[in-house]
């Protein structure tokens, strides 16, 4: 079979490119050797943001672009992306008050018109914001957004598939060679396919993939590990904190999964993509980062879970990992059928990256590029908004209860109507698999969302694994193996 595009890598960049290309009526195959968002794209800080700290490195173009994309994304996927207020205490700051204030003014106005509230100073009346802090009420409040990164990646793939793209998880590229005007590729599932162009969106493995293809690139990446810890909730409220550290880094504390606080991230240079394992030093660093600011103190023994990801940052020659640009470079090789390699990038700007990637491929593939995703909603995002959706879900399926109805409405949005179309009561939900996950939902993950392993379902399509005991997890794995053999 011949495709217009063969995309290697099912992270946020590969899935966003597949979505963009399918909406341009290109015939697309995307292959991912593991799961969608199996690595870096599920190990982010889970923010849709302009990158306030990038202003310190004069990366105004990236911040403006990211803020424009933030505005698009909060409208395009309100079920999985929600605006959030961030408290930026001035306590322990190495940056003078006036400099932070100027940075926030820039953050408010770069990128054009915005729907999120502007920044302001902390006030004595901000009890919920100030109460958890040691340092009183000196500081600021600004806006960004929280995202379910794994589900955003998956929804890109779902929209691509809905428009004709073939999505193959658990499928690796074994080899590929140029012959005439086509790439001839052999896949791990035994298929041999042809493609007019190949996109290398392998993330931290971008250079290994180029080696497999026998191609040299001008661009390079620096591999930087970012780790996070999760602890029982440190404070009440839906707001987050941006905490300044003595090494001039910042660490976020963010409400996570109703009952936890996420803390991160670190910036540790590593040699291999497989080095995505948190160290005891990183855990101690993140605990200390929080303890400098919060009245409630934590220790490594309080950590309930962790995650680490290796970010493939475009190598701009910066001396420190924290200063490396989060912008991306797209390198096009037209010595034969086109090869486009993706270096760097971030979740917030993946849609823009995909748009630019297709613009670069327009001439080699002979099509007219158009802006097809700028105002497009993701699957599950409806015109009524999330709050009215939740009210309608609770009215139609009252047996879901408050906690489960909120979780499922956030996860699936208006797709919940398809999942539960024939369900009239709790019995229809099937077996209880633990922590509110039932058979109907698990089967949806397998049938509609490419989940192929228990880990895919418990920690990427959902975060229900955080709430399962070892015995519950074992029972779920046993059920999954019986339901989906092979």
Short mmCIF file of C-alpha atoms in Angstrom, two decimals:
data_model
loop_
_atom_site.label_atom_id
_atom_site.label_comp_id
_atom_site.label_asym_id
_atom_site.label_seq_id
_atom_site.Cartn_x
_atom_site.Cartn_y
_atom_site.Cartn_z
CA UNK A 1 0.00 0.00 0.00
CA UNK A 2 1.19 3.53 -0.76
CA UNK A 3 0.68 6.43 1.65
CA UNK A 4 1.33 10.12 1.27
CA UNK A 5 2.91 10.25 4.75
CA UNK A 6 4.50 7.68 7.01
CA UNK A 7 4.90 9.20 10.49
CA UNK A 8 7.28 7.55 12.95
CA UNK A 9 6.37 8.23 16.58
CA UNK A 10 3.09 8.45 18.48
CA UNK A 11 3.94 11.25 20.87
CA UNK A 12 2.25 14.63 20.79
CA UNK A 13 4.17 15.83 17.72
CA UNK A 14 3.53 12.71 15.63
CA UNK A 15 -0.16 12.63 16.55
CA UNK A 16 -0.62 16.36 15.89
CA UNK A 17 1.01 15.99 12.47
CA UNK A 18 -1.21 13.00 11.67
CA UNK A 19 -4.27 15.08 12.58
CA UNK A 20 -3.18 18.04 10.47
CA UNK A 21 -2.31 15.88 7.46
CA UNK A 22 -5.51 13.84 7.54
CA UNK A 23 -7.58 17.03 7.54
CA UNK A 24 -5.67 18.08 4.43
CA UNK A 25 -6.90 14.86 2.79
CA UNK A 26 -3.50 13.19 2.77
CA UNK A 27 -3.30 9.42 3.17
CA UNK A 28 -1.49 8.92 6.49
CA UNK A 29 0.01 6.02 8.42
CA UNK A 30 1.41 6.72 11.87
CA UNK A 31 3.34 3.97 13.63
CA UNK A 32 4.29 3.86 17.32
CA UNK A 33 6.36 0.99 18.68
CA UNK A 34 4.86 1.25 22.19
CA UNK A 35 1.73 3.20 23.18
CA UNK A 36 0.50 6.67 22.30
CA UNK A 37 2.26 9.13 24.62
CA UNK A 38 4.19 6.22 26.13
CA UNK A 39 7.26 8.29 26.94
CA UNK A 40 7.93 12.05 26.96
CA UNK A 41 4.38 13.13 26.08
CA UNK A 42 2.88 11.53 29.20
CA UNK A 43 5.69 12.73 31.46
CA UNK A 44 5.23 16.50 31.19
CA UNK A 45 4.29 18.93 33.95
CA UNK A 46 0.80 18.78 32.37
CA UNK A 47 0.55 22.46 31.54
CA UNK A 48 -0.69 24.39 28.55
CA UNK A 49 1.32 27.54 29.06
CA UNK A 50 3.24 30.33 27.40
CA UNK A 51 6.34 29.60 29.43
CA UNK A 52 6.72 32.56 31.79
CA UNK A 53 10.28 31.63 32.68
CA UNK A 54 11.35 31.64 29.00
CA UNK A 55 11.08 35.45 29.09
CA UNK A 56 14.20 35.40 31.26
CA UNK A 57 16.06 34.04 28.24
CA UNK A 58 14.50 36.62 25.87
CA UNK A 59 12.58 33.90 24.01
CA UNK A 60 9.75 36.33 23.21
CA UNK A 61 8.79 34.66 19.92
CA UNK A 62 8.28 31.26 21.57
CA UNK A 63 6.28 32.76 24.45
CA UNK A 64 4.01 34.74 22.12
CA UNK A 65 3.41 31.69 19.92
CA UNK A 66 2.73 29.48 22.95
CA UNK A 67 0.27 32.01 24.41
CA UNK A 68 -1.65 32.11 21.12
CA UNK A 69 -1.77 28.31 21.15
CA UNK A 70 -2.88 28.29 24.78
CA UNK A 71 -5.87 30.43 23.81
CA UNK A 72 -6.78 28.05 20.99
CA UNK A 73 -6.39 24.92 23.09
CA UNK A 74 -8.48 25.98 26.08
CA UNK A 75 -11.35 26.50 23.62
CA UNK A 76 -10.65 23.38 21.54
CA UNK A 77 -10.57 20.86 24.41
CA UNK A 78 -12.29 22.32 27.50
CA UNK A 79 -13.01 18.85 28.88
CA UNK A 80 -9.31 17.97 29.29
CA UNK A 81 -7.81 21.49 29.48
CA UNK A 82 -8.88 23.85 32.23
CA UNK A 83 -7.67 27.36 33.09
CA UNK A 84 -5.80 27.59 36.37
CA UNK A 85 -4.54 30.44 38.55
CA UNK A 86 -0.87 30.25 39.58
CA UNK A 87 0.52 31.88 42.70
CA UNK A 88 4.10 33.17 42.36
CA UNK A 89 5.44 33.97 45.85
CA UNK A 90 8.22 36.53 46.08
CA UNK A 91 9.67 34.74 49.10
CA UNK A 92 13.17 33.31 48.39
CA UNK A 93 13.24 35.12 45.05
CA UNK A 94 16.58 35.99 43.48
CA UNK A 95 14.70 38.23 41.03
CA UNK A 96 13.67 41.72 42.18
CA UNK A 97 9.95 42.45 42.54
CA UNK A 98 9.93 45.00 39.71
CA UNK A 99 11.53 42.56 37.26
CA UNK A 100 8.93 39.88 37.96
CA UNK A 101 6.15 42.47 37.59
CA UNK A 102 7.50 43.55 34.16
CA UNK A 103 7.72 39.91 33.09
CA UNK A 104 4.09 39.33 34.05
CA UNK A 105 2.98 42.44 32.16
CA UNK A 106 4.72 41.07 29.08
CA UNK A 107 3.11 37.68 29.67
CA UNK A 108 -0.33 39.32 29.79
CA UNK A 109 0.10 41.18 26.50
CA UNK A 110 2.28 38.96 24.29
CA UNK A 111 0.34 36.84 21.83
CA UNK A 112 -2.72 39.04 21.42
CA UNK A 113 -6.19 38.90 22.94
CA UNK A 114 -6.76 36.36 25.72
CA UNK A 115 -9.74 35.01 27.63
CA UNK A 116 -7.81 34.05 30.79
CA UNK A 117 -7.58 36.58 33.66
CA UNK A 118 -4.55 38.86 33.72
CA UNK A 119 -1.88 38.84 36.40
CA UNK A 120 -2.05 40.89 39.58
CA UNK A 121 -0.32 41.24 42.92
CA UNK A 122 -1.19 39.06 45.89
CA UNK A 123 -3.62 40.72 48.31
CA UNK A 124 -4.17 40.34 52.03
CA UNK A 125 -7.62 39.01 51.24
CA UNK A 126 -6.21 36.13 49.18
CA UNK A 127 -6.53 33.77 52.12
CA UNK A 128 -6.67 30.55 50.08
CA UNK A 129 -3.56 31.56 48.13
CA UNK A 130 -1.52 32.82 51.09
CA UNK A 131 -2.51 30.44 53.91
CA UNK A 132 -0.28 27.49 52.82
CA UNK A 133 2.81 29.71 52.50
CA UNK A 134 5.51 30.54 55.04
CA UNK A 135 6.33 33.88 53.46
CA UNK A 136 3.15 35.91 53.71
CA UNK A 137 1.41 37.85 50.95
CA UNK A 138 4.24 39.23 48.81
CA UNK A 139 3.97 37.88 45.30
CA UNK A 140 1.75 37.62 42.27
CA UNK A 141 -1.08 35.66 40.67
CA UNK A 142 -1.24 34.82 36.94
CA UNK A 143 -3.05 32.43 34.61
CA UNK A 144 -2.16 29.34 32.59
CA UNK A 145 -3.92 26.00 32.07
CA UNK A 146 -3.72 22.36 33.18
CA UNK A 147 -3.97 19.49 30.66
CA UNK A 148 -4.27 15.73 30.65
CA UNK A 149 -1.23 15.31 28.40
CA UNK A 150 -1.78 11.63 27.57
CA UNK A 151 -5.38 12.19 26.56
CA UNK A 152 -4.54 15.26 24.49
CA UNK A 153 -2.06 13.13 22.56
CA UNK A 154 -4.66 10.39 22.11
CA UNK A 155 -7.35 12.87 20.98
CA UNK A 156 -5.02 14.12 18.25
CA UNK A 157 -4.72 10.51 17.05
CA UNK A 158 -8.48 9.97 17.34
CA UNK A 159 -9.27 13.05 15.25
CA UNK A 160 -6.72 11.88 12.67
CA UNK A 161 -8.28 8.40 12.56
CA UNK A 162 -11.77 9.91 12.26
CA UNK A 163 -10.52 11.61 9.12
CA UNK A 164 -8.97 8.55 7.51
CA UNK A 165 -5.51 8.18 9.07
CA UNK A 166 -4.25 4.71 9.98
CA UNK A 167 -2.90 4.58 13.55
CA UNK A 168 -0.75 1.55 14.37
CA UNK A 169 0.36 1.16 18.00
CA UNK A 170 2.76 -1.58 19.03
CA UNK A 171 4.29 -1.29 15.56
CA UNK A 172 7.88 -0.25 14.94
CA UNK A 173 9.70 0.78 11.79
CA UNK A 174 12.19 -2.01 11.08
CA UNK A 175 13.83 -0.41 8.05
CA UNK A 176 13.20 2.11 5.30
CA UNK A 177 15.02 3.01 2.11
CA UNK A 178 14.55 5.46 -0.74
CA UNK A 179 13.72 3.99 -4.14
CA UNK A 180 12.88 6.46 -6.87
CA UNK A 181 10.10 8.76 -5.66
CA UNK A 182 9.03 6.59 -2.73
CA UNK A 183 10.10 5.36 0.66
CA UNK A 184 9.91 1.58 0.99
CA UNK A 185 9.39 0.69 4.65
CA UNK A 186 9.23 -2.61 6.52
CA UNK A 187 7.19 -2.63 9.74
CA UNK A 188 7.40 -4.92 12.75
CA UNK A 189 3.89 -6.27 12.06
CA UNK A 190 5.18 -7.83 8.82
CA UNK A 191 3.85 -5.21 6.43
CA UNK A 192 5.89 -3.56 3.71
CA UNK A 193 4.46 -0.20 2.71
CA UNK A 194 5.46 2.71 0.50
CA UNK A 195 5.19 6.42 1.25
CA UNK A 196 5.80 9.63 -0.65
CA UNK A 197 7.30 11.25 2.45
CA UNK A 198 8.49 10.15 5.88
CA UNK A 199 8.28 12.16 9.10
CA UNK A 200 10.72 11.36 11.89
CA UNK A 201 8.83 12.36 15.05
CA UNK A 202 10.64 9.85 17.26
CA UNK A 203 11.28 12.37 20.05
CA UNK A 204 14.35 11.42 22.11
CA UNK A 205 15.09 8.71 19.53
CA UNK A 206 15.18 11.15 16.59
CA UNK A 207 18.90 10.58 15.95
CA UNK A 208 18.68 6.81 16.32
CA UNK A 209 15.93 6.87 13.71
CA UNK A 210 18.08 8.94 11.35
CA UNK A 211 20.84 6.36 11.79
CA UNK A 212 18.39 3.60 10.86
CA UNK A 213 17.48 5.57 7.74
CA UNK A 214 21.12 6.22 6.87
CA UNK A 215 20.67 10.00 6.94
CA UNK A 216 22.76 12.69 8.61
CA UNK A 217 21.11 15.81 10.04
CA UNK A 218 22.46 19.30 10.65
CA UNK A 219 20.38 19.76 13.80
CA UNK A 220 20.91 18.04 17.12
CA UNK A 221 19.07 17.51 20.39
CA UNK A 222 20.07 17.63 24.03
CA UNK A 223 18.43 15.02 26.19
CA UNK A 224 17.20 16.51 29.46
CA UNK A 225 15.38 14.47 32.09
CA UNK A 226 12.46 16.05 33.90
CA UNK A 227 11.11 14.28 36.98
CA UNK A 228 8.00 14.81 39.11
CA UNK A 229 6.74 13.51 42.42
CA UNK A 230 3.18 13.14 43.71
CA UNK A 231 2.27 13.54 47.38
CA UNK A 232 -1.03 13.70 49.29
CA UNK A 233 -2.69 17.09 48.80
CA UNK A 234 -0.65 19.89 50.38
CA UNK A 235 -3.35 22.58 50.34
CA UNK A 236 -7.00 23.21 49.54
CA UNK A 237 -8.06 24.90 46.30
CA UNK A 238 -7.80 24.55 42.54
CA UNK A 239 -4.85 26.93 42.17
CA UNK A 240 -1.18 26.06 41.63
CA UNK A 241 2.13 27.53 42.81
CA UNK A 242 5.25 28.52 40.90
CA UNK A 243 8.08 28.35 43.43
CA UNK A 244 11.39 30.15 42.86
CA UNK A 245 14.51 28.27 43.97
CA UNK A 246 18.02 29.37 45.06
CA UNK A 247 19.51 27.89 41.85
CA UNK A 248 17.21 30.23 39.83
CA UNK A 249 15.08 27.31 38.70
CA UNK A 250 11.35 27.16 39.34
CA UNK A 251 9.30 24.24 40.61
CA UNK A 252 5.52 23.89 40.28
CA UNK A 253 3.10 22.55 42.88
CA UNK A 254 -0.18 21.67 41.13
CA UNK A 255 -3.46 20.08 42.26
CA UNK A 256 -3.54 16.57 40.86
CA UNK A 257 -6.28 13.96 40.55
CA UNK A 258 -8.51 15.13 43.42
CA UNK A 259 -6.48 14.41 46.52
CA UNK A 260 -2.86 14.77 45.44
CA UNK A 261 -0.29 17.47 44.64
CA UNK A 262 2.08 17.15 41.69
CA UNK A 263 5.54 18.67 42.19
CA UNK A 264 8.07 19.23 39.42
CA UNK A 265 10.17 19.44 37.42
CA UNK A 266 13.91 18.85 37.41
CA UNK A 267 16.37 19.50 34.54
CA UNK A 268 19.05 16.78 34.42
CA UNK A 269 21.18 16.19 31.30
CA UNK A 270 21.25 12.50 30.35
CA UNK A 271 22.95 10.43 27.68
CA UNK A 272 20.19 8.04 26.56
CA UNK A 273 16.41 8.23 26.09
CA UNK A 274 16.09 5.19 28.35
CA UNK A 275 17.49 7.20 31.32
CA UNK A 276 13.97 8.32 32.32
CA UNK A 277 14.18 7.16 35.93
CA UNK A 278 13.90 9.49 38.90
CA UNK A 279 16.85 9.52 41.29
CA UNK A 280 16.85 9.83 45.07
CA UNK A 281 18.62 13.19 44.65
CA UNK A 282 15.79 14.47 42.46
CA UNK A 283 13.18 13.37 44.99
CA UNK A 284 15.09 15.16 47.76
CA UNK A 285 15.48 18.28 45.57
CA UNK A 286 11.73 18.48 44.89
CA UNK A 287 10.86 17.92 48.55
CA UNK A 288 13.27 20.71 49.55
CA UNK A 289 11.84 22.99 46.85
CA UNK A 290 8.37 22.73 48.39
CA UNK A 291 9.56 22.86 51.99
CA UNK A 292 11.19 26.26 51.42
CA UNK A 293 7.78 27.76 50.69
CA UNK A 294 5.02 25.73 52.35
CA UNK A 295 4.09 25.46 55.99
CA UNK A 296 3.22 21.79 55.43
CA UNK A 297 6.48 19.89 55.12
CA UNK A 298 7.11 16.72 53.11
CA UNK A 299 9.76 14.01 53.03
CA UNK A 300 10.65 11.32 50.48
CA UNK A 301 8.53 8.88 52.51
CA UNK A 302 5.43 10.94 51.61
CA UNK A 303 5.86 10.39 47.87
CA UNK A 304 3.07 8.19 46.52
CA UNK A 305 4.18 8.05 42.88
CA UNK A 306 6.66 9.58 40.44
CA UNK A 307 7.24 10.00 36.74
CA UNK A 308 10.21 10.99 34.62
CA UNK A 309 10.55 11.81 30.96
CA UNK A 310 13.48 12.59 28.69
CA UNK A 311 12.84 15.76 26.71
CA UNK A 312 14.53 16.00 23.30
CA UNK A 313 15.35 19.71 23.39
CA UNK A 314 16.78 21.35 20.29
CA UNK A 315 20.48 21.97 20.96
CA UNK A 316 20.95 25.74 20.74
CA UNK A 317 24.34 25.70 22.50
CA UNK A 318 23.07 26.88 25.91
CA UNK A 319 25.47 26.10 28.72
CA UNK A 320 22.84 24.87 31.21
CA UNK A 321 19.96 22.43 30.76
CA UNK A 322 17.47 24.89 32.28
CA UNK A 323 18.41 27.48 29.63
CA UNK A 324 18.03 25.26 26.55
CA UNK A 325 15.28 26.56 24.26
CA UNK A 326 11.90 24.81 24.26
CA UNK A 327 11.36 25.88 20.64
CA UNK A 328 11.58 23.37 17.80
CA UNK A 329 13.36 22.98 14.48
CA UNK A 330 11.95 21.11 11.47
CA UNK A 331 14.67 19.85 9.14
CA UNK A 332 13.59 18.88 5.61
CA UNK A 333 15.75 16.53 3.51
CA UNK A 334 14.71 16.34 -0.16
CA UNK A 335 17.57 14.23 -1.47
CA UNK A 336 15.00 11.85 -2.89
CA UNK A 337 11.51 11.40 -1.40
CA UNK A 338 11.07 13.90 1.42
CA UNK A 339 12.20 13.27 4.99
CA UNK A 340 11.13 15.72 7.68
CA UNK A 341 12.76 15.40 11.11
CA UNK A 342 11.39 17.07 14.26
CA UNK A 343 13.87 18.41 16.81
CA UNK A 344 12.47 19.73 20.09
CA UNK A 345 9.00 21.10 20.73
CA UNK A 346 6.52 21.17 23.60
CA UNK A 347 2.93 20.07 24.15
CA UNK A 348 1.52 23.60 23.99
CA UNK A 349 2.95 24.31 20.52
CA UNK A 350 2.44 20.87 18.94
CA UNK A 351 -0.51 22.02 16.83
CA UNK A 352 1.51 24.94 15.45
CA UNK A 353 4.45 22.61 14.82
CA UNK A 354 2.18 20.29 12.83
CA UNK A 355 0.86 23.18 10.76
CA UNK A 356 4.40 24.29 9.94
CA UNK A 357 5.46 20.72 9.14
CA UNK A 358 2.72 20.40 6.52
CA UNK A 359 3.64 23.78 5.06
CA UNK A 360 7.19 22.49 4.55
CA UNK A 361 5.90 19.35 2.85
CA UNK A 362 3.44 21.14 0.55
CA UNK A 363 5.90 21.63 -2.33
CA UNK A 364 7.48 18.14 -2.23
CA UNK A 365 4.05 16.48 -2.07
CA UNK A 366 2.29 18.92 -4.40
CA UNK A 367 -0.66 20.05 -2.29
CA UNK A 368 -2.02 23.40 -1.13
CA UNK A 369 -1.46 23.97 2.61
CA UNK A 370 -4.42 25.32 4.58
CA UNK A 371 -5.03 26.21 8.21
CA UNK A 372 -7.36 23.36 9.12
CA UNK A 373 -6.96 23.04 12.92
CA UNK A 374 -6.75 26.61 14.22
CA UNK A 375 -10.42 26.70 15.21
CA UNK A 376 -11.17 22.99 15.25
CA UNK A 377 -12.54 21.28 18.35
CA UNK A 378 -11.08 18.00 19.59
CA UNK A 379 -13.27 14.91 19.89
CA UNK A 380 -15.51 15.24 22.94
CA UNK A 381 -15.41 19.04 22.99
CA UNK A 382 -18.91 20.38 22.44
CA UNK A 383 -20.41 23.78 21.97
CA UNK A 384 -22.16 23.74 25.36
CA UNK A 385 -19.00 23.82 27.50
CA UNK A 386 -17.93 21.53 30.32
CA UNK A 387 -20.18 22.73 33.16
CA UNK A 388 -23.44 22.31 31.19
CA UNK A 389 -22.15 18.95 29.97
CA UNK A 390 -21.55 17.76 33.53
CA UNK A 391 -25.05 18.84 34.54
CA UNK A 392 -26.57 16.91 31.63
CA UNK A 393 -24.48 13.80 32.41
CA UNK A 394 -25.61 13.80 36.05
CA UNK A 395 -29.24 14.21 34.97
CA UNK A 396 -29.12 11.39 32.39
CA UNK A 397 -26.94 8.93 34.35
CA UNK A 398 -27.49 9.80 38.04
CA UNK A 399 -26.10 6.44 39.17
CA UNK A 400 -22.59 7.60 38.22
CA UNK A 401 -22.44 9.77 41.33
CA UNK A 402 -20.61 13.08 41.77
CA UNK A 403 -17.01 11.85 41.70
CA UNK A 404 -17.29 9.43 38.79
CA UNK A 405 -19.49 11.73 36.67
CA UNK A 406 -16.95 14.56 37.04
CA UNK A 407 -13.99 12.31 36.22
CA UNK A 408 -15.65 10.75 33.17
CA UNK A 409 -16.97 14.08 31.88
CA UNK A 410 -13.46 15.53 32.10
CA UNK A 411 -11.97 12.51 30.33
CA UNK A 412 -14.50 11.95 27.53
CA UNK A 413 -16.55 15.11 27.20
CA UNK A 414 -19.46 14.63 24.82
CA UNK A 415 -18.09 11.24 23.73
CA UNK A 416 -19.55 9.99 27.00
CA UNK A 417 -22.91 10.01 25.22
CA UNK A 418 -21.59 7.42 22.78
CA UNK A 419 -19.98 5.30 25.49
CA UNK A 420 -23.10 5.19 27.66
CA UNK A 421 -25.78 5.40 24.96
CA UNK A 422 -27.32 2.05 25.87
CA UNK A 423 -26.63 2.17 29.62
CA UNK A 424 -29.65 2.66 31.88
CA UNK A 425 -28.30 1.72 35.31
CA UNK A 426 -25.22 0.62 37.22
CA UNK A 427 -25.69 -3.01 36.19
CA UNK A 428 -25.19 -1.99 32.58
CA UNK A 429 -21.72 -0.62 33.39
CA UNK A 430 -20.44 -4.17 33.79
CA UNK A 431 -17.87 -5.43 36.26
CA UNK A 432 -16.43 -3.04 38.84
CA UNK A 433 -12.67 -3.09 38.14
CA UNK A 434 -11.67 -0.79 41.01
CA UNK A 435 -11.79 2.93 41.93
CA UNK A 436 -14.86 3.59 39.79
CA UNK A 437 -13.49 2.01 36.61
CA UNK A 438 -15.98 -0.40 35.07
CA UNK A 439 -15.98 -2.84 32.21
CA UNK A 440 -17.78 -0.46 29.83
CA UNK A 441 -15.09 2.20 30.22
CA UNK A 442 -12.18 -0.24 29.96
CA UNK A 443 -13.61 -1.72 26.76
CA UNK A 444 -13.98 1.79 25.32
CA UNK A 445 -10.29 2.42 26.00
CA UNK A 446 -9.42 -0.75 24.10
CA UNK A 447 -11.88 -0.35 21.23
CA UNK A 448 -11.67 3.41 20.66
CA UNK A 449 -8.44 4.64 22.26
CA UNK A 450 -5.77 2.08 21.29
CA UNK A 451 -5.12 0.94 24.90
CA UNK A 452 -3.39 -2.45 24.61
CA UNK A 453 -2.01 -3.10 28.08
CA UNK A 454 -3.25 -2.56 31.65
CA UNK A 455 -0.66 0.23 32.03
CA UNK A 456 -2.08 2.00 28.96
CA UNK A 457 -5.53 2.01 30.56
CA UNK A 458 -4.59 2.72 34.18
CA UNK A 459 -1.89 5.38 33.77
CA UNK A 460 -2.32 6.99 30.34
CA UNK A 461 -5.98 6.78 29.24
CA UNK A 462 -6.79 7.42 32.91
CA UNK A 463 -4.88 7.90 36.16
CA UNK A 464 -7.00 5.37 38.05
CA UNK A 465 -3.86 3.35 38.73
CA UNK A 466 -2.96 5.98 41.36
CA UNK A 467 -5.94 4.84 43.43
CA UNK A 468 -5.61 1.06 43.11
CA UNK A 469 -4.05 -1.13 45.77
CA UNK A 470 -1.58 -3.79 44.60
CA UNK A 471 -4.33 -6.42 44.92
CA UNK A 472 -6.79 -4.31 42.89
CA UNK A 473 -4.17 -3.73 40.20
CA UNK A 474 -3.46 -7.47 40.01
CA UNK A 475 -7.19 -8.21 39.65
CA UNK A 476 -7.49 -5.58 36.91
CA UNK A 477 -4.53 -7.04 35.03
CA UNK A 478 -6.09 -10.50 35.27
CA UNK A 479 -9.41 -9.17 33.93
CA UNK A 480 -7.68 -7.31 31.08
CA UNK A 481 -5.70 -10.35 30.01
CA UNK A 482 -8.88 -12.43 29.92
CA UNK A 483 -10.91 -9.77 28.10
CA UNK A 484 -8.26 -8.93 25.49
CA UNK A 485 -6.06 -12.01 24.97
CA UNK A 486 -2.99 -11.44 22.84
#
